[in-house]
Amino acid sequence: PGGFPNKLGVMVQTTHRMEDFAHFVSNLMLLQRDANFEFQVVNTLCHATTGQQEAAMALARNVEVMVVVGGKKSANTRNLREACEESGARAYHIEGPDDLDISWFEGVDQIGLTAGASTPDYSIDAVEARLRELLNA
C-alpha cells in the first residue's frame, strides 16, 4: 500500500512530439530498473502530425518569423509554435488574419507560415493573403 504500482500503462496524446514521448519512455525504463514494475506503452502519435511538425521545424530553421495558424485551444497548433521557437524562429500562434500585427515583421526578410492539423484551408489562405497585403504595403 502506498508504494509504486507493479503494472503501469502509458499512452500519449496524438499531437505530442515523438522526441518528448521517447524521452518520457526512456526515463520510465530507467525507473523500471530500480522500482521493478511492468509497463506497456501504446504509441498513438499521429504520423501526419509528426511529419507536419518536422516540416515546420525545418522551415523555422530557415526563417526569422513563423506564423502558426490554428485554434487557441489546439494542442497541435500550440506544439507547432513551440517546435518553431525551439528551431530558432520567433513564432506567433494566431487564429486568423485579424490577429496579425505588422510590427512582428519589421526588419524581417524571411517569414514562414504553417498551420495546425485541423485548421481549414480557407483560414490558412486568408492569413497568407493578409500577410501579402501587409508586407506589400
Short mmCIF file of N, CA, C and O in Angstrom, two decimals:
data_model
loop_
_atom_site.label_atom_id
_atom_site.label_comp_id
_atom_site.label_asym_id
_atom_site.label_seq_id
_atom_site.Cartn_x
_atom_site.Cartn_y
_atom_site.Cartn_z
N PRO A 1 0.83 -1.19 0.00
CA PRO A 1 0.00 0.00 0.00
C PRO A 1 0.87 1.25 0.00
O PRO A 1 1.83 1.35 0.74
N GLY A 2 0.50 2.20 -0.85
CA GLY A 2 1.21 3.47 -0.90
C GLY A 2 2.48 3.44 -1.73
O GLY A 2 3.10 4.46 -1.94
N GLY A 3 2.91 2.26 -2.22
CA GLY A 3 4.13 2.16 -3.00
C GLY A 3 3.88 2.37 -4.48
O GLY A 3 2.77 2.69 -4.90
N PHE A 4 4.89 2.16 -5.26
CA PHE A 4 4.78 2.30 -6.71
C PHE A 4 3.96 1.13 -7.25
O PHE A 4 4.11 0.00 -6.78
N PRO A 5 3.08 1.36 -8.23
CA PRO A 5 2.28 0.25 -8.77
C PRO A 5 3.18 -0.78 -9.45
O PRO A 5 4.26 -0.45 -9.94
N ASN A 6 2.72 -2.03 -9.49
CA ASN A 6 3.54 -3.05 -10.13
C ASN A 6 3.23 -3.19 -11.62
O ASN A 6 3.93 -3.87 -12.34
N LYS A 7 2.16 -2.54 -12.08
CA LYS A 7 1.83 -2.51 -13.51
C LYS A 7 1.44 -1.08 -13.88
O LYS A 7 0.76 -0.40 -13.12
N LEU A 8 1.87 -0.68 -15.06
CA LEU A 8 1.65 0.70 -15.49
C LEU A 8 1.40 0.71 -16.99
O LEU A 8 2.07 0.00 -17.74
N GLY A 9 0.44 1.49 -17.43
CA GLY A 9 0.18 1.68 -18.86
C GLY A 9 0.52 3.11 -19.24
O GLY A 9 0.29 4.04 -18.47
N VAL A 10 1.08 3.31 -20.42
CA VAL A 10 1.47 4.64 -20.88
C VAL A 10 0.85 4.87 -22.26
O VAL A 10 1.02 4.07 -23.17
N MET A 11 0.12 5.97 -22.38
CA MET A 11 -0.42 6.39 -23.67
C MET A 11 -0.03 7.85 -23.85
O MET A 11 0.25 8.55 -22.89
N VAL A 12 -0.05 8.31 -25.08
CA VAL A 12 0.33 9.68 -25.36
C VAL A 12 -0.74 10.31 -26.26
O VAL A 12 -1.33 9.64 -27.11
N GLN A 13 -0.98 11.60 -26.03
CA GLN A 13 -1.91 12.32 -26.90
C GLN A 13 -1.36 12.33 -28.31
O GLN A 13 -0.15 12.46 -28.51
N THR A 14 -2.21 12.23 -29.29
CA THR A 14 -1.77 12.07 -30.68
C THR A 14 -0.94 13.23 -31.19
O THR A 14 -0.18 13.07 -32.13
N THR A 15 -1.03 14.41 -30.58
CA THR A 15 -0.34 15.58 -31.12
C THR A 15 1.00 15.87 -30.46
O THR A 15 1.66 16.82 -30.82
N HIS A 16 1.42 15.06 -29.51
CA HIS A 16 2.71 15.31 -28.87
C HIS A 16 3.85 14.96 -29.82
O HIS A 16 3.71 14.18 -30.75
N ARG A 17 5.01 15.54 -29.53
CA ARG A 17 6.17 15.28 -30.38
C ARG A 17 6.82 13.95 -30.01
O ARG A 17 6.90 13.58 -28.84
N MET A 18 7.29 13.26 -31.02
CA MET A 18 7.92 11.95 -30.83
C MET A 18 9.11 12.05 -29.87
O MET A 18 9.31 11.18 -29.03
N GLU A 19 9.91 13.10 -29.98
CA GLU A 19 11.09 13.25 -29.12
C GLU A 19 10.68 13.30 -27.65
O GLU A 19 11.33 12.70 -26.79
N ASP A 20 9.60 14.05 -27.35
CA ASP A 20 9.14 14.15 -25.96
C ASP A 20 8.65 12.80 -25.46
O ASP A 20 8.93 12.41 -24.32
N PHE A 21 7.90 12.10 -26.29
CA PHE A 21 7.37 10.79 -25.92
C PHE A 21 8.51 9.81 -25.68
O PHE A 21 8.54 9.09 -24.67
N ALA A 22 9.49 9.78 -26.57
CA ALA A 22 10.64 8.88 -26.45
C ALA A 22 11.44 9.19 -25.18
O ALA A 22 11.88 8.28 -24.47
N HIS A 23 11.61 10.46 -24.87
CA HIS A 23 12.33 10.87 -23.67
C HIS A 23 11.60 10.38 -22.42
O HIS A 23 12.22 9.84 -21.49
N PHE A 24 10.29 10.55 -22.40
CA PHE A 24 9.49 10.10 -21.26
C PHE A 24 9.61 8.59 -21.07
O PHE A 24 9.84 8.10 -19.96
N VAL A 25 9.47 7.85 -22.15
CA VAL A 25 9.53 6.38 -22.07
C VAL A 25 10.92 5.92 -21.63
O VAL A 25 11.05 5.01 -20.82
N SER A 26 11.97 6.57 -22.13
CA SER A 26 13.32 6.17 -21.72
C SER A 26 13.54 6.44 -20.23
O SER A 26 14.17 5.64 -19.54
N ASN A 27 12.99 7.54 -19.72
CA ASN A 27 13.08 7.80 -18.28
C ASN A 27 12.32 6.76 -17.48
O ASN A 27 12.76 6.33 -16.42
N LEU A 28 11.18 6.34 -18.00
CA LEU A 28 10.38 5.31 -17.34
C LEU A 28 11.14 3.98 -17.31
O LEU A 28 11.10 3.25 -16.31
N MET A 29 11.87 3.69 -18.38
CA MET A 29 12.66 2.46 -18.43
C MET A 29 13.77 2.49 -17.38
O MET A 29 14.06 1.46 -16.75
N LEU A 30 14.39 3.64 -17.17
CA LEU A 30 15.42 3.77 -16.14
C LEU A 30 14.82 3.55 -14.75
O LEU A 30 15.39 2.87 -13.91
N LEU A 31 13.65 4.12 -14.54
CA LEU A 31 12.95 3.97 -13.27
C LEU A 31 12.56 2.51 -13.03
O LEU A 31 12.62 2.01 -11.91
N GLN A 32 12.19 1.84 -14.11
CA GLN A 32 11.75 0.45 -14.01
C GLN A 32 12.84 -0.45 -13.42
O GLN A 32 12.56 -1.37 -12.66
N ARG A 33 14.08 -0.18 -13.76
CA ARG A 33 15.20 -1.00 -13.25
C ARG A 33 15.24 -1.00 -11.72
O ARG A 33 15.53 -2.01 -11.10
N ASP A 34 14.95 0.16 -11.13
CA ASP A 34 15.02 0.28 -9.68
C ASP A 34 13.71 -0.09 -8.99
O ASP A 34 13.71 -0.64 -7.89
N ALA A 35 12.58 0.22 -9.62
CA ALA A 35 11.28 0.05 -8.96
C ALA A 35 10.64 -1.31 -9.24
O ALA A 35 9.65 -1.65 -8.61
N ASN A 36 11.17 -2.06 -10.20
CA ASN A 36 10.67 -3.39 -10.52
C ASN A 36 9.16 -3.42 -10.78
O ASN A 36 8.39 -3.95 -9.99
N PHE A 37 8.76 -2.80 -11.88
CA PHE A 37 7.36 -2.83 -12.27
C PHE A 37 7.27 -3.15 -13.75
O PHE A 37 8.26 -3.06 -14.48
N GLU A 38 6.11 -3.55 -14.17
CA GLU A 38 5.85 -3.88 -15.57
C GLU A 38 5.12 -2.70 -16.20
O GLU A 38 4.23 -2.12 -15.59
N PHE A 39 5.51 -2.34 -17.43
CA PHE A 39 4.74 -1.30 -18.09
C PHE A 39 4.58 -1.61 -19.56
O PHE A 39 5.37 -2.32 -20.17
N GLN A 40 3.49 -1.10 -20.11
CA GLN A 40 3.18 -1.28 -21.52
C GLN A 40 2.99 0.10 -22.13
O GLN A 40 2.33 0.95 -21.54
N VAL A 41 3.54 0.31 -23.30
CA VAL A 41 3.46 1.59 -23.99
C VAL A 41 2.60 1.42 -25.24
O VAL A 41 2.78 0.48 -26.01
N VAL A 42 1.69 2.34 -25.42
CA VAL A 42 0.85 2.36 -26.62
C VAL A 42 1.13 3.68 -27.32
O VAL A 42 0.85 4.75 -26.79
N ASN A 43 1.73 3.60 -28.49
CA ASN A 43 2.07 4.80 -29.25
C ASN A 43 0.87 5.18 -30.13
O ASN A 43 0.58 4.52 -31.11
N THR A 44 0.20 6.27 -29.76
CA THR A 44 -0.94 6.75 -30.53
C THR A 44 -0.60 8.03 -31.29
O THR A 44 -1.50 8.74 -31.73
N LEU A 45 0.69 8.31 -31.42
CA LEU A 45 1.08 9.53 -32.14
C LEU A 45 0.62 9.46 -33.59
O LEU A 45 0.72 8.42 -34.23
N CYS A 46 0.14 10.57 -34.07
CA CYS A 46 -0.33 10.67 -35.45
C CYS A 46 0.87 10.96 -36.34
O CYS A 46 1.53 11.99 -36.20
N HIS A 47 1.17 10.06 -37.28
CA HIS A 47 2.34 10.23 -38.14
C HIS A 47 2.22 11.45 -39.03
O HIS A 47 3.21 12.11 -39.33
N ALA A 48 1.02 11.80 -39.45
CA ALA A 48 0.83 13.01 -40.26
C ALA A 48 1.18 14.25 -39.45
O ALA A 48 1.85 15.17 -39.94
N THR A 49 0.77 14.26 -38.19
CA THR A 49 1.07 15.40 -37.32
C THR A 49 2.56 15.48 -37.04
O THR A 49 3.15 16.55 -37.07
N THR A 50 3.18 14.34 -36.78
CA THR A 50 4.62 14.30 -36.53
C THR A 50 5.38 14.81 -37.75
O THR A 50 6.31 15.60 -37.62
N GLY A 51 4.97 14.38 -38.93
CA GLY A 51 5.60 14.84 -40.17
C GLY A 51 5.42 16.33 -40.37
O GLY A 51 6.33 17.04 -40.81
N GLN A 52 4.25 16.82 -40.03
CA GLN A 52 3.96 18.25 -40.15
C GLN A 52 4.86 19.05 -39.20
O GLN A 52 5.39 20.09 -39.58
N GLN A 53 5.05 18.56 -37.99
CA GLN A 53 5.93 19.24 -37.04
C GLN A 53 7.36 19.27 -37.55
O GLN A 53 8.04 20.30 -37.45
N GLU A 54 7.82 18.17 -38.12
CA GLU A 54 9.19 18.12 -38.66
C GLU A 54 9.36 19.12 -39.80
O GLU A 54 10.38 19.80 -39.89
N ALA A 55 8.35 19.21 -40.68
CA ALA A 55 8.41 20.15 -41.79
C ALA A 55 8.40 21.59 -41.28
O ALA A 55 9.16 22.44 -41.78
N ALA A 56 7.58 21.88 -40.28
CA ALA A 56 7.52 23.23 -39.71
C ALA A 56 8.85 23.59 -39.06
O ALA A 56 9.33 24.72 -39.20
N MET A 57 9.46 22.63 -38.37
CA MET A 57 10.74 22.88 -37.74
C MET A 57 11.83 23.15 -38.77
O MET A 57 12.68 24.03 -38.58
N ALA A 58 11.80 22.41 -39.86
CA ALA A 58 12.79 22.62 -40.93
C ALA A 58 12.62 24.02 -41.52
O ALA A 58 13.61 24.72 -41.77
N LEU A 59 11.39 24.43 -41.76
CA LEU A 59 11.13 25.77 -42.28
C LEU A 59 11.57 26.82 -41.28
O LEU A 59 12.21 27.82 -41.65
N ALA A 60 11.26 26.61 -39.99
CA ALA A 60 11.61 27.57 -38.94
C ALA A 60 13.11 27.80 -38.84
O ALA A 60 13.55 28.88 -38.45
N ARG A 61 13.90 26.79 -39.19
CA ARG A 61 15.37 26.96 -39.15
C ARG A 61 15.87 27.89 -40.26
O ARG A 61 17.00 28.34 -40.21
N ASN A 62 15.01 28.17 -41.24
CA ASN A 62 15.43 28.98 -42.39
C ASN A 62 14.74 30.33 -42.49
O ASN A 62 14.91 31.03 -43.48
N VAL A 63 13.93 30.67 -41.50
CA VAL A 63 13.24 31.96 -41.50
C VAL A 63 13.43 32.63 -40.15
O VAL A 63 13.88 32.01 -39.19
N GLU A 64 13.06 33.91 -40.10
CA GLU A 64 13.20 34.65 -38.84
C GLU A 64 11.92 34.59 -38.01
O GLU A 64 11.97 34.58 -36.78
N VAL A 65 10.77 34.59 -38.70
CA VAL A 65 9.48 34.59 -38.03
C VAL A 65 8.59 33.50 -38.63
O VAL A 65 8.54 33.35 -39.85
N MET A 66 7.91 32.78 -37.76
CA MET A 66 6.92 31.79 -38.19
C MET A 66 5.55 32.23 -37.71
O MET A 66 5.38 32.62 -36.56
N VAL A 67 4.58 32.16 -38.61
CA VAL A 67 3.19 32.39 -38.27
C VAL A 67 2.52 31.02 -38.26
O VAL A 67 2.57 30.29 -39.25
N VAL A 68 1.92 30.67 -37.13
CA VAL A 68 1.29 29.36 -36.95
C VAL A 68 -0.21 29.59 -36.77
O VAL A 68 -0.63 30.22 -35.81
N VAL A 69 -1.00 29.07 -37.70
CA VAL A 69 -2.44 29.32 -37.72
C VAL A 69 -3.18 28.13 -37.11
O VAL A 69 -2.93 26.98 -37.49
N GLY A 70 -4.10 28.42 -36.21
CA GLY A 70 -4.93 27.36 -35.63
C GLY A 70 -5.65 27.86 -34.39
O GLY A 70 -5.36 28.94 -33.87
N GLY A 71 -6.58 27.08 -33.94
CA GLY A 71 -7.38 27.45 -32.77
C GLY A 71 -6.53 27.64 -31.53
O GLY A 71 -5.55 26.93 -31.32
N LYS A 72 -6.91 28.60 -30.71
CA LYS A 72 -6.15 28.88 -29.48
C LYS A 72 -6.13 27.70 -28.53
O LYS A 72 -5.22 27.54 -27.74
N LYS A 73 -7.14 26.84 -28.60
CA LYS A 73 -7.20 25.68 -27.71
C LYS A 73 -6.57 24.43 -28.33
O LYS A 73 -6.53 23.38 -27.71
N SER A 74 -6.06 24.54 -29.55
CA SER A 74 -5.49 23.40 -30.26
C SER A 74 -4.12 23.03 -29.72
O SER A 74 -3.16 23.80 -29.84
N ALA A 75 -4.01 21.84 -29.15
CA ALA A 75 -2.72 21.37 -28.65
C ALA A 75 -1.73 21.20 -29.80
O ALA A 75 -0.55 21.51 -29.66
N ASN A 76 -2.22 20.73 -30.93
CA ASN A 76 -1.36 20.55 -32.09
C ASN A 76 -0.74 21.87 -32.53
O ASN A 76 0.47 21.96 -32.77
N THR A 77 -1.55 22.91 -32.60
CA THR A 77 -1.05 24.22 -33.02
C THR A 77 -0.09 24.79 -31.99
O THR A 77 0.97 25.33 -32.34
N ARG A 78 -0.41 24.62 -30.74
CA ARG A 78 0.48 25.10 -29.67
C ARG A 78 1.82 24.38 -29.74
O ARG A 78 2.89 25.00 -29.62
N ASN A 79 1.80 23.07 -29.98
CA ASN A 79 3.05 22.32 -30.12
C ASN A 79 3.84 22.75 -31.34
O ASN A 79 5.08 22.80 -31.30
N LEU A 80 3.15 23.08 -32.43
CA LEU A 80 3.83 23.58 -33.62
C LEU A 80 4.57 24.88 -33.33
O LEU A 80 5.71 25.06 -33.73
N ARG A 81 3.89 25.79 -32.63
CA ARG A 81 4.53 27.07 -32.28
C ARG A 81 5.77 26.82 -31.44
O ARG A 81 6.84 27.39 -31.69
N GLU A 82 5.65 25.97 -30.44
CA GLU A 82 6.80 25.67 -29.58
C GLU A 82 7.94 25.04 -30.37
O GLU A 82 9.11 25.39 -30.17
N ALA A 83 7.62 24.14 -31.28
CA ALA A 83 8.64 23.49 -32.10
C ALA A 83 9.35 24.51 -32.99
O ALA A 83 10.57 24.45 -33.17
N CYS A 84 8.59 25.46 -33.52
CA CYS A 84 9.19 26.51 -34.36
C CYS A 84 10.13 27.38 -33.54
O CYS A 84 11.23 27.72 -34.01
N GLU A 85 9.73 27.71 -32.34
CA GLU A 85 10.59 28.53 -31.47
C GLU A 85 11.86 27.77 -31.11
O GLU A 85 12.94 28.34 -31.10
N GLU A 86 11.72 26.48 -30.82
CA GLU A 86 12.90 25.68 -30.48
C GLU A 86 13.84 25.55 -31.68
O GLU A 86 15.03 25.32 -31.49
N SER A 87 13.31 25.74 -32.87
CA SER A 87 14.14 25.65 -34.08
C SER A 87 14.78 26.99 -34.43
O SER A 87 15.48 27.10 -35.43
N GLY A 88 14.51 28.02 -33.63
CA GLY A 88 15.22 29.29 -33.80
C GLY A 88 14.41 30.44 -34.34
O GLY A 88 14.93 31.55 -34.44
N ALA A 89 13.16 30.24 -34.71
CA ALA A 89 12.36 31.34 -35.25
C ALA A 89 11.50 31.94 -34.14
O ALA A 89 11.11 31.26 -33.19
N ARG A 90 11.23 33.20 -34.27
CA ARG A 90 10.21 33.83 -33.42
C ARG A 90 8.87 33.35 -33.98
O ARG A 90 8.67 33.42 -35.19
N ALA A 91 7.99 32.86 -33.15
CA ALA A 91 6.75 32.26 -33.66
C ALA A 91 5.53 32.89 -33.00
O ALA A 91 5.54 33.19 -31.80
N TYR A 92 4.50 33.07 -33.81
CA TYR A 92 3.24 33.65 -33.35
C TYR A 92 2.10 32.69 -33.69
O TYR A 92 1.95 32.29 -34.84
N HIS A 93 1.30 32.36 -32.69
CA HIS A 93 0.13 31.49 -32.85
C HIS A 93 -1.09 32.40 -33.01
O HIS A 93 -1.43 33.15 -32.11
N ILE A 94 -1.70 32.33 -34.19
CA ILE A 94 -2.87 33.16 -34.46
C ILE A 94 -4.04 32.29 -34.91
O ILE A 94 -3.84 31.17 -35.37
N GLU A 95 -5.25 32.84 -34.78
CA GLU A 95 -6.43 32.11 -35.25
C GLU A 95 -6.85 32.55 -36.64
O GLU A 95 -7.49 31.78 -37.35
N GLY A 96 -6.53 33.76 -37.01
CA GLY A 96 -6.94 34.24 -38.32
C GLY A 96 -6.21 35.51 -38.71
O GLY A 96 -5.38 36.03 -37.95
N PRO A 97 -6.51 36.05 -39.89
CA PRO A 97 -5.78 37.20 -40.43
C PRO A 97 -5.87 38.46 -39.56
O PRO A 97 -4.93 39.26 -39.55
N ASP A 98 -6.95 38.63 -38.84
CA ASP A 98 -7.10 39.82 -38.00
C ASP A 98 -6.15 39.83 -36.81
O ASP A 98 -5.95 40.86 -36.17
N ASP A 99 -5.55 38.69 -36.50
CA ASP A 99 -4.61 38.59 -35.38
C ASP A 99 -3.20 39.02 -35.76
O ASP A 99 -2.35 39.16 -34.88
N LEU A 100 -2.93 39.18 -37.05
CA LEU A 100 -1.59 39.57 -37.49
C LEU A 100 -1.25 40.99 -37.05
O LEU A 100 -2.10 41.88 -37.08
N ASP A 101 0.00 41.20 -36.67
CA ASP A 101 0.49 42.51 -36.24
C ASP A 101 1.71 42.85 -37.11
O ASP A 101 2.71 42.13 -37.07
N ILE A 102 1.60 43.91 -37.87
CA ILE A 102 2.67 44.30 -38.80
C ILE A 102 4.01 44.49 -38.09
O ILE A 102 5.07 44.25 -38.67
N SER A 103 3.99 44.87 -36.81
CA SER A 103 5.24 45.11 -36.08
C SER A 103 6.06 43.83 -35.93
O SER A 103 7.28 43.89 -35.74
N TRP A 104 5.42 42.66 -36.01
CA TRP A 104 6.15 41.40 -35.90
C TRP A 104 7.16 41.23 -37.03
O TRP A 104 8.11 40.47 -36.91
N PHE A 105 6.93 41.92 -38.15
CA PHE A 105 7.71 41.66 -39.36
C PHE A 105 8.68 42.80 -39.71
O PHE A 105 9.34 42.74 -40.74
N GLU A 106 8.78 43.81 -38.84
CA GLU A 106 9.69 44.92 -39.09
C GLU A 106 11.13 44.42 -39.11
O GLU A 106 11.56 43.75 -38.17
N GLY A 107 11.85 44.72 -40.17
CA GLY A 107 13.25 44.31 -40.31
C GLY A 107 13.44 42.83 -40.59
O GLY A 107 14.55 42.32 -40.53
N VAL A 108 12.36 42.13 -40.90
CA VAL A 108 12.42 40.69 -41.14
C VAL A 108 12.43 40.42 -42.64
O VAL A 108 11.62 40.98 -43.38
N ASP A 109 13.34 39.57 -43.09
CA ASP A 109 13.44 39.24 -44.51
C ASP A 109 12.69 37.96 -44.89
O ASP A 109 12.21 37.84 -46.00
N GLN A 110 12.62 37.02 -43.95
CA GLN A 110 12.01 35.74 -44.29
C GLN A 110 10.97 35.34 -43.25
O GLN A 110 11.26 35.33 -42.05
N ILE A 111 9.79 34.99 -43.76
CA ILE A 111 8.66 34.60 -42.90
C ILE A 111 8.16 33.24 -43.36
O ILE A 111 8.03 32.99 -44.55
N GLY A 112 7.84 32.39 -42.40
CA GLY A 112 7.27 31.09 -42.70
C GLY A 112 5.82 31.04 -42.22
O GLY A 112 5.44 31.75 -41.29
N LEU A 113 5.04 30.20 -42.85
CA LEU A 113 3.62 30.04 -42.49
C LEU A 113 3.32 28.55 -42.38
O LEU A 113 3.65 27.77 -43.29
N THR A 114 2.70 28.15 -41.28
CA THR A 114 2.27 26.77 -41.09
C THR A 114 0.96 26.80 -40.32
O THR A 114 0.53 27.86 -39.87
N ALA A 115 0.33 25.64 -40.20
CA ALA A 115 -0.96 25.59 -39.52
C ALA A 115 -1.16 24.25 -38.84
O ALA A 115 -0.58 23.23 -39.22
N GLY A 116 -2.02 24.26 -37.82
CA GLY A 116 -2.39 23.05 -37.11
C GLY A 116 -3.13 22.10 -38.03
O GLY A 116 -3.70 22.50 -39.05
N ALA A 117 -3.15 20.84 -37.65
CA ALA A 117 -3.71 19.78 -38.49
C ALA A 117 -5.18 19.99 -38.84
O ALA A 117 -5.61 19.66 -39.94
N SER A 118 -5.95 20.57 -37.94
CA SER A 118 -7.38 20.73 -38.20
C SER A 118 -7.75 22.12 -38.69
O SER A 118 -8.94 22.44 -38.80
N THR A 119 -6.76 22.93 -39.00
CA THR A 119 -7.04 24.29 -39.48
C THR A 119 -7.55 24.21 -40.92
O THR A 119 -6.89 23.62 -41.78
N PRO A 120 -8.71 24.79 -41.18
CA PRO A 120 -9.25 24.73 -42.56
C PRO A 120 -8.38 25.50 -43.55
O PRO A 120 -7.78 26.53 -43.21
N ASP A 121 -8.34 25.00 -44.77
CA ASP A 121 -7.53 25.65 -45.82
C ASP A 121 -7.92 27.11 -46.02
O ASP A 121 -7.07 27.96 -46.24
N TYR A 122 -9.23 27.41 -45.94
CA TYR A 122 -9.67 28.79 -46.18
C TYR A 122 -9.08 29.74 -45.13
O TYR A 122 -8.79 30.89 -45.42
N SER A 123 -8.87 29.26 -43.93
CA SER A 123 -8.29 30.09 -42.89
C SER A 123 -6.81 30.35 -43.17
O SER A 123 -6.33 31.48 -43.03
N ILE A 124 -6.11 29.32 -43.60
CA ILE A 124 -4.69 29.46 -43.95
C ILE A 124 -4.56 30.41 -45.15
O ILE A 124 -3.70 31.30 -45.15
N ASP A 125 -5.41 30.24 -46.15
CA ASP A 125 -5.38 31.10 -47.33
C ASP A 125 -5.64 32.55 -46.96
O ASP A 125 -5.00 33.46 -47.50
N ALA A 126 -6.56 32.78 -46.04
CA ALA A 126 -6.88 34.16 -45.62
C ALA A 126 -5.70 34.80 -44.91
O ALA A 126 -5.40 35.98 -45.11
N VAL A 127 -5.00 34.02 -44.09
CA VAL A 127 -3.82 34.54 -43.40
C VAL A 127 -2.72 34.84 -44.41
O VAL A 127 -2.07 35.89 -44.34
N GLU A 128 -2.52 33.94 -45.35
CA GLU A 128 -1.50 34.18 -46.39
C GLU A 128 -1.81 35.44 -47.18
O GLU A 128 -0.92 36.26 -47.42
N ALA A 129 -3.06 35.62 -47.57
CA ALA A 129 -3.45 36.81 -48.34
C ALA A 129 -3.22 38.08 -47.52
O ALA A 129 -2.70 39.08 -48.04
N ARG A 130 -3.57 38.05 -46.25
CA ARG A 130 -3.37 39.23 -45.39
C ARG A 130 -1.89 39.50 -45.17
O ARG A 130 -1.47 40.66 -45.16
N LEU A 131 -1.09 38.47 -45.03
CA LEU A 131 0.36 38.65 -44.90
C LEU A 131 0.92 39.35 -46.13
O LEU A 131 1.71 40.28 -46.03
N ARG A 132 0.48 38.89 -47.31
CA ARG A 132 0.94 39.52 -48.56
C ARG A 132 0.54 40.99 -48.61
O ARG A 132 1.32 41.85 -49.03
N GLU A 133 -0.68 41.30 -48.20
CA GLU A 133 -1.15 42.70 -48.17
C GLU A 133 -0.28 43.55 -47.24
O GLU A 133 0.15 44.64 -47.62
N LEU A 134 -0.07 43.04 -46.03
CA LEU A 134 0.71 43.80 -45.05
C LEU A 134 2.13 44.03 -45.52
O LEU A 134 2.69 45.11 -45.34
N LEU A 135 2.74 43.01 -46.11
CA LEU A 135 4.14 43.10 -46.48
C LEU A 135 4.38 43.86 -47.77
O LEU A 135 5.46 44.38 -48.00
N ASN A 136 3.37 43.95 -48.60
CA ASN A 136 3.49 44.69 -49.85
C ASN A 136 3.10 46.16 -49.70
O ASN A 136 3.28 46.95 -50.61
N ALA A 137 2.53 46.50 -48.53
CA ALA A 137 2.08 47.89 -48.31
C ALA A 137 3.26 48.79 -48.00
O ALA A 137 4.29 48.40 -47.56
#
